[in-house]
PDB file of C-alpha atoms in Angstrom:
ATOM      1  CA  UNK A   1     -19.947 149.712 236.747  1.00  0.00           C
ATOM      2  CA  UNK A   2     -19.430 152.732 238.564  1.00  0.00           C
ATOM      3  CA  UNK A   3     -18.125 152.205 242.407  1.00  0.00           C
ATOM      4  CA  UNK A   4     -20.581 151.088 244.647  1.00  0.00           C
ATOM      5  CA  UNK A   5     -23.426 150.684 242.245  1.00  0.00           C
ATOM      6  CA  UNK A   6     -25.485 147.286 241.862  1.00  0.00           C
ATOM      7  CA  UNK A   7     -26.279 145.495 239.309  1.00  0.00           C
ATOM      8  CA  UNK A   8     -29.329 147.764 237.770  1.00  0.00           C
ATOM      9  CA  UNK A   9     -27.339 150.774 239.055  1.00  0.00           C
ATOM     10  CA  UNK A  10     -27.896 152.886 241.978  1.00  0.00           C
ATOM     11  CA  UNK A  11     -31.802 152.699 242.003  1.00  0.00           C
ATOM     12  CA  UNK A  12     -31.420 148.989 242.160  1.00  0.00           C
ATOM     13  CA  UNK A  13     -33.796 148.587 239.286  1.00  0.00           C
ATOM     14  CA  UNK A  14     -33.546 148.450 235.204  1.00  0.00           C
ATOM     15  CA  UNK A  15     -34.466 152.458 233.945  1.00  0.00           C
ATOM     16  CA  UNK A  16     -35.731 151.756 230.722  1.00  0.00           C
ATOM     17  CA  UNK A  17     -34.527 154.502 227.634  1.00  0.00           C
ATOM     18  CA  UNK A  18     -36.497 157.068 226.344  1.00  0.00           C
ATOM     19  CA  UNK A  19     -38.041 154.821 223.552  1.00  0.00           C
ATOM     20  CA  UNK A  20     -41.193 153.307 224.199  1.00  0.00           C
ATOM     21  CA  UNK A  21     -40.583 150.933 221.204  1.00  0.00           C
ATOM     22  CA  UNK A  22     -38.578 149.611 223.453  1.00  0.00           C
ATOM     23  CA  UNK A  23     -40.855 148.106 226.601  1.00  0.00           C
ATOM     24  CA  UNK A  24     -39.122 145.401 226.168  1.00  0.00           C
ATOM     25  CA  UNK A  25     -36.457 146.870 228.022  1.00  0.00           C
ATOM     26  CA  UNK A  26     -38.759 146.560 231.056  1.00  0.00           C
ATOM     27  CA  UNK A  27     -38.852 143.158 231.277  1.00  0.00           C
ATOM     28  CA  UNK A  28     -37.290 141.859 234.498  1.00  0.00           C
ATOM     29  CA  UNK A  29     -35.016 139.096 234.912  1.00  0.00           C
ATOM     30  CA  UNK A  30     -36.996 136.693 236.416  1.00  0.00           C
ATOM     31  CA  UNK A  31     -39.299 137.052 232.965  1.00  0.00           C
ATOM     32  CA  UNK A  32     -36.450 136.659 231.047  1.00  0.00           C
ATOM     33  CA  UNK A  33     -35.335 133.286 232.225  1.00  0.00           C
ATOM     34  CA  UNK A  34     -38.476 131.757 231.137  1.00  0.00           C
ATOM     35  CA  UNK A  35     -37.187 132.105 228.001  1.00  0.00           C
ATOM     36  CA  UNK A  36     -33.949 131.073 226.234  1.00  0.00           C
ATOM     37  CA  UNK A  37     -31.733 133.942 225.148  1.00  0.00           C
ATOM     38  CA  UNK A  38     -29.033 134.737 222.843  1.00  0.00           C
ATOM     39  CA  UNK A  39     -25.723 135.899 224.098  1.00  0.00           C
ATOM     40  CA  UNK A  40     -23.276 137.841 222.441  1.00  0.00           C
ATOM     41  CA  UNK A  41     -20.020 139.444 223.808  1.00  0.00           C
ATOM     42  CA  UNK A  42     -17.817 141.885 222.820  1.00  0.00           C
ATOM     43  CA  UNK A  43     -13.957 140.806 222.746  1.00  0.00           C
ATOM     44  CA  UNK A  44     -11.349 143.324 223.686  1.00  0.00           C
ATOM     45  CA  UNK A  45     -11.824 144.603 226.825  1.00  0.00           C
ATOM     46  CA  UNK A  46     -14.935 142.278 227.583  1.00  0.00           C
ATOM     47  CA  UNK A  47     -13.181 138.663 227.302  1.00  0.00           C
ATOM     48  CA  UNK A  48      -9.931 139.611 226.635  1.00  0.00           C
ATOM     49  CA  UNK A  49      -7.594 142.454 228.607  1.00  0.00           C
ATOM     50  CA  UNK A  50      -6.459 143.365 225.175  1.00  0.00           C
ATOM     51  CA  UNK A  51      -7.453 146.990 225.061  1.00  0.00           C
ATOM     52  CA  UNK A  52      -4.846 148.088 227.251  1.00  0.00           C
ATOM     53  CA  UNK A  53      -2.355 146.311 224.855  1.00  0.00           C
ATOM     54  CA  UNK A  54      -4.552 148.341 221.917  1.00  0.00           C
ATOM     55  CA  UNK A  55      -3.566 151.705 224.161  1.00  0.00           C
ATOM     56  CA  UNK A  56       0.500 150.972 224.619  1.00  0.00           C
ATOM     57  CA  UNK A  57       0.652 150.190 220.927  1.00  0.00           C
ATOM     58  CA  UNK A  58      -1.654 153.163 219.965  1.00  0.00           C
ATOM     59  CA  UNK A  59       0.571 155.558 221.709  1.00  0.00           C
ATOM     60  CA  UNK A  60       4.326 153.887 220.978  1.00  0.00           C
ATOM     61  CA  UNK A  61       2.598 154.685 217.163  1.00  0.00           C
ATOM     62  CA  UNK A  62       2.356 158.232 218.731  1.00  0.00           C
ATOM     63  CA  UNK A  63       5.899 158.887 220.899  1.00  0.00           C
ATOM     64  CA  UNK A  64       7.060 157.366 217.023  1.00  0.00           C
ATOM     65  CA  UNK A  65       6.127 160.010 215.492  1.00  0.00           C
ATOM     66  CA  UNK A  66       7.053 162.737 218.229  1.00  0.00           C
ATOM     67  CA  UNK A  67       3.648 163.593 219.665  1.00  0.00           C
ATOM     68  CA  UNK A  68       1.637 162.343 222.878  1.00  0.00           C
ATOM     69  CA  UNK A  69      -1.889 161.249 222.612  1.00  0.00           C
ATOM     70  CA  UNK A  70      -4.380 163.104 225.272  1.00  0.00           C
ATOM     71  CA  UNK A  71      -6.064 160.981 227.661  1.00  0.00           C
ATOM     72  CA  UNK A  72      -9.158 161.782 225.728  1.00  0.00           C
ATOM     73  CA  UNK A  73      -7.792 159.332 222.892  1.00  0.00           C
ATOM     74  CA  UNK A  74      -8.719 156.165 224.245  1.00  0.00           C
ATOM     75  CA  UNK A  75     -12.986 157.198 224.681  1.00  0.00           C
ATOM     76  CA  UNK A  76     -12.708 158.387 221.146  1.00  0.00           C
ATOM     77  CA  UNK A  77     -11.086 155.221 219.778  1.00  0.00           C
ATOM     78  CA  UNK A  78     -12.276 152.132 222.006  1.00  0.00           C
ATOM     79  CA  UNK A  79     -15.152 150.243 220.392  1.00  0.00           C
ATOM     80  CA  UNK A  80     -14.700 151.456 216.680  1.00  0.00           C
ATOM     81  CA  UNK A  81     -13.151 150.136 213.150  1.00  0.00           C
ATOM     82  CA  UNK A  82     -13.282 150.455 210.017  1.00  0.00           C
ATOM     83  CA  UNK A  83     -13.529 153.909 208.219  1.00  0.00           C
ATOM     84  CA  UNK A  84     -14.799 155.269 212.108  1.00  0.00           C
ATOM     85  CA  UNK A  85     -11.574 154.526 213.411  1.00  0.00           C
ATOM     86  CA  UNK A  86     -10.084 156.253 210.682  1.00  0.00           C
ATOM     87  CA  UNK A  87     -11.138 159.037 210.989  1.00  0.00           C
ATOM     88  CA  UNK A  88     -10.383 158.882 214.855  1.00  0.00           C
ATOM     89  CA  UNK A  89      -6.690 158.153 213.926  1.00  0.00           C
ATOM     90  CA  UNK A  90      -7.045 161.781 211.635  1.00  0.00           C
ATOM     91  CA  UNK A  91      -8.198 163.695 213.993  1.00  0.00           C
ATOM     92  CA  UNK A  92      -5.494 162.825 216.840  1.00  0.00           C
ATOM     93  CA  UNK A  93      -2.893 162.003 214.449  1.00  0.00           C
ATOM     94  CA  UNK A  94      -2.732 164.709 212.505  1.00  0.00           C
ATOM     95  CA  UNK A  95      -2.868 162.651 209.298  1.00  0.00           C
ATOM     96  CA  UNK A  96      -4.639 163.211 205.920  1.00  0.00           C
ATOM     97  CA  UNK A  97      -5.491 159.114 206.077  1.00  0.00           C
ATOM     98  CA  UNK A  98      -5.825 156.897 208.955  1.00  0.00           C
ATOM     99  CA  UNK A  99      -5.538 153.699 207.516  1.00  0.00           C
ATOM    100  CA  UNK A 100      -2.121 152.817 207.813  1.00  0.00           C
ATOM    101  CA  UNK A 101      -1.603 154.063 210.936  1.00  0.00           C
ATOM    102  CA  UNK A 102      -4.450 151.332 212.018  1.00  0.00           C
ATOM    103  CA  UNK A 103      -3.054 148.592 209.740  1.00  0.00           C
ATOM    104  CA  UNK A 104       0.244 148.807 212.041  1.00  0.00           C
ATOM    105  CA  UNK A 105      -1.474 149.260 215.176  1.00  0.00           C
ATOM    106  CA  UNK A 106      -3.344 145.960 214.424  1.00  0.00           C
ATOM    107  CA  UNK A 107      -0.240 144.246 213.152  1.00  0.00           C
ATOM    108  CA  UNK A 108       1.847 145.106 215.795  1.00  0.00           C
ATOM    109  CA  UNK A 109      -1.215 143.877 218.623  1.00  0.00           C
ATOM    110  CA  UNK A 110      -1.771 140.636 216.989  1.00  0.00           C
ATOM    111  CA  UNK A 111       2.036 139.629 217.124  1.00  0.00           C
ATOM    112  CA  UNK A 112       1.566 139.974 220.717  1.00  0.00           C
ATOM    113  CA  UNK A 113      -1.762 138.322 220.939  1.00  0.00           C
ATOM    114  CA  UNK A 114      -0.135 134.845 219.110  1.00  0.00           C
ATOM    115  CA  UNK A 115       2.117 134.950 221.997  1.00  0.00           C
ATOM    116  CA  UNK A 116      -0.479 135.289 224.726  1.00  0.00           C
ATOM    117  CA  UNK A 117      -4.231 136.517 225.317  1.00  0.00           C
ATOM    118  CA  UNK A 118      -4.444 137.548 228.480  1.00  0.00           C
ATOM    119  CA  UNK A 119      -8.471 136.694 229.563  1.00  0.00           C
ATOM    120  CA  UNK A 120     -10.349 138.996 231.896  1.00  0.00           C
ATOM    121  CA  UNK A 121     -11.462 137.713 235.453  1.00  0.00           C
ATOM    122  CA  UNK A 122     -14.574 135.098 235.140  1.00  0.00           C
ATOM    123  CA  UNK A 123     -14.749 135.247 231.370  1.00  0.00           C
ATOM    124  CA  UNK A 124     -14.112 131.895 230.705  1.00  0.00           C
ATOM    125  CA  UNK A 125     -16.852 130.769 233.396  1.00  0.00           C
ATOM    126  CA  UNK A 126     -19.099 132.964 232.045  1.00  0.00           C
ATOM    127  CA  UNK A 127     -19.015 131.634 228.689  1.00  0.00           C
ATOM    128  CA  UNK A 128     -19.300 127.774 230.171  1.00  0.00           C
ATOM    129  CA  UNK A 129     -22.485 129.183 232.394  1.00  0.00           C
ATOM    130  CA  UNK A 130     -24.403 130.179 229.588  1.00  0.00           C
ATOM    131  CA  UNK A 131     -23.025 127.053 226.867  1.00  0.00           C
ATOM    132  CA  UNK A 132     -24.715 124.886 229.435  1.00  0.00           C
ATOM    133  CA  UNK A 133     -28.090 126.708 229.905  1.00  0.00           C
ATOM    134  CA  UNK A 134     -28.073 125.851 226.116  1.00  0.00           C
ATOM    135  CA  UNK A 135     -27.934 129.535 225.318  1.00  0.00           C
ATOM    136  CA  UNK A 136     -26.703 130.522 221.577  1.00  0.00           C
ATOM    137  CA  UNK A 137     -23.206 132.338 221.742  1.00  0.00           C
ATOM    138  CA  UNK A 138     -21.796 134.833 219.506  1.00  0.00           C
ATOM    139  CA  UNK A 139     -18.885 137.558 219.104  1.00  0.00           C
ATOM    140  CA  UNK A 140     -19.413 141.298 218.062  1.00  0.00           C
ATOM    141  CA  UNK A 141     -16.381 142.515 217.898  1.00  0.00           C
ATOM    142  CA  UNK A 142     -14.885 145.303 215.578  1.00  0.00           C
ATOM    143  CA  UNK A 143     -11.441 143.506 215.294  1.00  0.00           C
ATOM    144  CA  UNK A 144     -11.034 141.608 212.068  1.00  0.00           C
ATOM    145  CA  UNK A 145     -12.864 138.468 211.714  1.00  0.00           C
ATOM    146  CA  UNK A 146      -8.894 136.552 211.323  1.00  0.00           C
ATOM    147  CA  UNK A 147      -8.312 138.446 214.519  1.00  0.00           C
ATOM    148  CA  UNK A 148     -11.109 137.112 216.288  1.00  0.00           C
ATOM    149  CA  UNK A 149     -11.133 133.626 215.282  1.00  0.00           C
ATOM    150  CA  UNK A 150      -7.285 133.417 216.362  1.00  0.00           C
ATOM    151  CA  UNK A 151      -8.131 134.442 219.948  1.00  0.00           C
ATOM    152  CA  UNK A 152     -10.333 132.654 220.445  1.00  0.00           C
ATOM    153  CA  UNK A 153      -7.909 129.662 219.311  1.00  0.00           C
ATOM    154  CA  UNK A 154      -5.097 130.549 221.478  1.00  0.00           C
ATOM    155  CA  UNK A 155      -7.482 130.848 224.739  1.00  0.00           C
ATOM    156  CA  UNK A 156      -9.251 127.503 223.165  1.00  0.00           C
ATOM    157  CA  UNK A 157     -12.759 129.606 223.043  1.00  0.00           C
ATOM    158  CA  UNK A 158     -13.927 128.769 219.606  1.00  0.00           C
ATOM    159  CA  UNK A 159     -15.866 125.737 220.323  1.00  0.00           C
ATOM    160  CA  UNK A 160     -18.274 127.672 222.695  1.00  0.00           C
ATOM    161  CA  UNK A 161     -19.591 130.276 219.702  1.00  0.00           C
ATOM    162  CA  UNK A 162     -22.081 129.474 217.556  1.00  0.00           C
ATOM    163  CA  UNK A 163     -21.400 132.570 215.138  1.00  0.00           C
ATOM    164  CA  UNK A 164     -18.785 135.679 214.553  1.00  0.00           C
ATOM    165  CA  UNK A 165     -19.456 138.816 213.419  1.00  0.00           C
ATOM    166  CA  UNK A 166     -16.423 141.074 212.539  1.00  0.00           C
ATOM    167  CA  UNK A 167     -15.650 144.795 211.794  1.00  0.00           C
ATOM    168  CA  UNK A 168     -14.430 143.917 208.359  1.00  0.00           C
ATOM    169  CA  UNK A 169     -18.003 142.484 207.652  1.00  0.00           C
ATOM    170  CA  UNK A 170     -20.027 145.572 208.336  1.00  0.00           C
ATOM    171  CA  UNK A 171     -20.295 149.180 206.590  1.00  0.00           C
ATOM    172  CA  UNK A 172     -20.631 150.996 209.824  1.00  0.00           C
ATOM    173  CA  UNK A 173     -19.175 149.937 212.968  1.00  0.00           C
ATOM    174  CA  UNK A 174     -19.661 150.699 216.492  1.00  0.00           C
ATOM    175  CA  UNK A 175     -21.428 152.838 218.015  1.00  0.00           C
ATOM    176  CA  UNK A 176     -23.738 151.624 214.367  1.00  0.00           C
ATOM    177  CA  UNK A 177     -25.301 148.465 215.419  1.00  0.00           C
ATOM    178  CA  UNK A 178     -24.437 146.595 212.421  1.00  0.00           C
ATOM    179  CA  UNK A 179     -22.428 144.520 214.161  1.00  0.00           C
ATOM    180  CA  UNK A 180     -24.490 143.148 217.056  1.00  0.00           C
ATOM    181  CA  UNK A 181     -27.517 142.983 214.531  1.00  0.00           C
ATOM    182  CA  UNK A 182     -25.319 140.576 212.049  1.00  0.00           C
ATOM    183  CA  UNK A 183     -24.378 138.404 214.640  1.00  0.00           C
ATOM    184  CA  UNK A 184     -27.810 137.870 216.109  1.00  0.00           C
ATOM    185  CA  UNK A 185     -28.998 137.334 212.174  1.00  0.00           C
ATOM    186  CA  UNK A 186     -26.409 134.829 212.303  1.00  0.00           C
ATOM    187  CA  UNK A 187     -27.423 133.274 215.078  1.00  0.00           C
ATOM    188  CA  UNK A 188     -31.034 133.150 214.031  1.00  0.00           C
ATOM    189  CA  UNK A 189     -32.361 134.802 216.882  1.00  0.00           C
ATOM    190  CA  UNK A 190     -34.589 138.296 217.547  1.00  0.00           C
ATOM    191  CA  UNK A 191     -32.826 141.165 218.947  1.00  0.00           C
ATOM    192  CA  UNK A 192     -34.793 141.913 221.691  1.00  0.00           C
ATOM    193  CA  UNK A 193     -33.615 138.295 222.731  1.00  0.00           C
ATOM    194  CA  UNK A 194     -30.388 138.905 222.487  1.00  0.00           C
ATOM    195  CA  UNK A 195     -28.005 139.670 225.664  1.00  0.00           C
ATOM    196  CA  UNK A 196     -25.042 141.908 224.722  1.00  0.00           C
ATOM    197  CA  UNK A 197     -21.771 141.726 227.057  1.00  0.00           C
ATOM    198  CA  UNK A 198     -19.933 145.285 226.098  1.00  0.00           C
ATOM    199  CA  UNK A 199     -17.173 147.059 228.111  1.00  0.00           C
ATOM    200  CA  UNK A 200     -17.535 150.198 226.098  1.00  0.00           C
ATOM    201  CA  UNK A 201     -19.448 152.658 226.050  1.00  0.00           C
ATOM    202  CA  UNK A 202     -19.787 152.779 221.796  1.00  0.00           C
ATOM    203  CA  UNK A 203     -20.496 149.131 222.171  1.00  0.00           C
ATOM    204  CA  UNK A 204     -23.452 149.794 225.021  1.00  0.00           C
ATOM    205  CA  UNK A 205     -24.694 152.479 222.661  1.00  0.00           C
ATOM    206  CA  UNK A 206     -24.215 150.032 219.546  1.00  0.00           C
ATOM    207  CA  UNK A 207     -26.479 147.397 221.474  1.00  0.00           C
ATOM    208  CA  UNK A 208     -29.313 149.760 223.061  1.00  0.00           C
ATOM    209  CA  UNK A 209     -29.588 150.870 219.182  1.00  0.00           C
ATOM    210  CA  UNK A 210     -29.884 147.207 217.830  1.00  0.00           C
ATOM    211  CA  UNK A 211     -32.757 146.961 220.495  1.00  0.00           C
ATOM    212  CA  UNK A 212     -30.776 144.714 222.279  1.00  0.00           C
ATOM    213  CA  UNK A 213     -30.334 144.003 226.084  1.00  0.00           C
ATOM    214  CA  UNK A 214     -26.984 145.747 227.289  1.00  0.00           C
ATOM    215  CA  UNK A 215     -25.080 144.339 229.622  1.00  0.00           C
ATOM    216  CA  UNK A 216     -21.929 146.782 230.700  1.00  0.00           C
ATOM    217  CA  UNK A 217     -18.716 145.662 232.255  1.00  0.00           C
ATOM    218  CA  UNK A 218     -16.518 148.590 231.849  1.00  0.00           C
ATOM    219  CA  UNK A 219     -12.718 148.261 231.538  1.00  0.00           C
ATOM    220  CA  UNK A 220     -11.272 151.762 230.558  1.00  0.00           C
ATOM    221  CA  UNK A 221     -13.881 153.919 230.921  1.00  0.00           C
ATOM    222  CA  UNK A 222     -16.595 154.087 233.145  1.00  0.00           C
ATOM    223  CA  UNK A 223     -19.934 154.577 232.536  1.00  0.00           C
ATOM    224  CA  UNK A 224     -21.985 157.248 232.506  1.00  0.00           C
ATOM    225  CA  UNK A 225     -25.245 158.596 233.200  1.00  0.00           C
ATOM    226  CA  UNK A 226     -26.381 158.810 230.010  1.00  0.00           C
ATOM    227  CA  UNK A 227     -24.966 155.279 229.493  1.00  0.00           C
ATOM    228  CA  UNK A 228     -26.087 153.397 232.462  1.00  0.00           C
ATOM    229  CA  UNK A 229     -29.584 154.785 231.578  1.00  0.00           C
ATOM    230  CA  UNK A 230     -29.103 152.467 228.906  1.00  0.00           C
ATOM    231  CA  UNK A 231     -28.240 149.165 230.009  1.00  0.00           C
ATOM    232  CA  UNK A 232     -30.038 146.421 231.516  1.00  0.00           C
ATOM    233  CA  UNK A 233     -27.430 145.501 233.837  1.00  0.00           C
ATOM    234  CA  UNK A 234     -23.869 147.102 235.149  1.00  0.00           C
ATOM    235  CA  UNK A 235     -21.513 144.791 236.737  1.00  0.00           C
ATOM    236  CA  UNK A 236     -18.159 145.508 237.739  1.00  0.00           C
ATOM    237  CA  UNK A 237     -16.504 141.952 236.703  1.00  0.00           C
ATOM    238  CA  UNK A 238     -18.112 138.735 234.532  1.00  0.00           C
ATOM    239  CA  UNK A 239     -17.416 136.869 237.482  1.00  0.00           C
ATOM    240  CA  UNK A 240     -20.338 139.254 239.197  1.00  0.00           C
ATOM    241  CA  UNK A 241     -22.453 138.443 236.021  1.00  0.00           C
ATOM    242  CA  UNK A 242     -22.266 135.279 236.379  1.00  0.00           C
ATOM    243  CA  UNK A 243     -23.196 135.144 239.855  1.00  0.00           C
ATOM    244  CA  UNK A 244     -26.010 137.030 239.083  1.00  0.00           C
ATOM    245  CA  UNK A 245     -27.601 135.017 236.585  1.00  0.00           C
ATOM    246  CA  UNK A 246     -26.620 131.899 238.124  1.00  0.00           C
ATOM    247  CA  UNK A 247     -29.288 132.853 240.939  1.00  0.00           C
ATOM    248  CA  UNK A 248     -31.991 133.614 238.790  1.00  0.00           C
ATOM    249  CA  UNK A 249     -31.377 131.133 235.731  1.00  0.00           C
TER     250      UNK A 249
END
């Protein structure tokens, strides 16, 4: 989250969004233990430090083809896939067609990633906090399902999750909900009991539209107003997270 702000954000409490569908929202932690939850967590950038290996390969692609990318590139293209991202890669490109420009970004990331995938702080005892409350686990991620699934291999992950949901399986990706709204269909569970771990802000605004509970833990961009009005909790690592809930769980 943004320096020095807690975990609700600098008025120390949860501001609930303009809908009033959503009074959920309002719930406070303490009422939200009483119940089980759902938990499901982005991947690159949340779990995994992979976006900044998303950004060097992004912009070799880039010096490649005699050009810089403006700072401005990474907000635009963190958190999407799919036609989205496409038309992303277009715009800052310069390209009639994005797609092959993202097949060789991909390509080129996950021959890294079978090397090595480098986990961010406290995700690992984040994950094991929440297996053992007996709390349903999924990803939402818009990397390819294969993608996914090998990650979560490498870092030997995959036994915690109870479902995947992928870019590749969803018409519209993030800031769209589809994604967060598959995975809690596969999961079985209601969205308003659904916890969503995002470090983006298209994946905070994918999970306040799924009716979801936002959690942000930014990685390469902060968050702002407009976005911290919509989460239900900022934190500025998963260890923090953890800690939290641990007190209140």
């Amino acid at each position: 989250c943004a320096a020095g702000a807690g975990p609700f954000g600098n008025t120390g409490k949860h501001r609930p969004g303009p809908d009033p569908d959503r009074a959920e929202r309002g719930l406070s932690i303490f009422e939200v233990s009483m119940r089980k939850q759902s938990v499901i967590f982005d991947m690159d950038g949340t779990l995994f430090d992979t976006e900044t290996i998303f950004q060097e390969e992004w912009n070799r692609l880039a010096r490649e083809r005699g050009f810089a990318l403006p700072p401005d590139f990474k907000y635009a293209i963190c958190g999407t896939s799919g036609e989205a991202m496409n038309r992303i890669i277009e715009r800052y490109y310069h390209v009639p067609e994005g797609g092959e420009i993202q097949r060789l970004c991909k390509e080129r990331v996950a021959r890294r990633l079978a090397e090595h995938v480098p986990e961010k702080e406290g995700a690992r005892e984040l994950i094991s906090f929440f297996h053992e409350k007996g709390w349903p686990l999924a990803i939402g991620s818009s990397s390819p399902a294969h993608q996914i699934r090998a990650n979560l291999s490498v870092t030997g992950l995959l036994p915690f999750f109870d479902a995947l949901a992928s870019g590749d399986e969803v018409q519209h990706g993030k800031p769209a909900p589809d994604i967060f709204l598959l995975a809690a269909r596969k999961l079985g569970a209601s969205p308003k009991d659904c916890f969503v771990f995002e470090d983006s802000p298209n994946g905070i605004l994918a999970a306040y539209a799924a009716g979801m509970k936002p959690v942000m833990v930014p990685d390469l961009m902060p968050a702002t107003e407009d976005i911290r009005q919509k989460c239900f909790a900022l934190f500025h690592t998963l260890t923090e997270a953890r800690l939290f809930f641990m007190k209140r769980l």
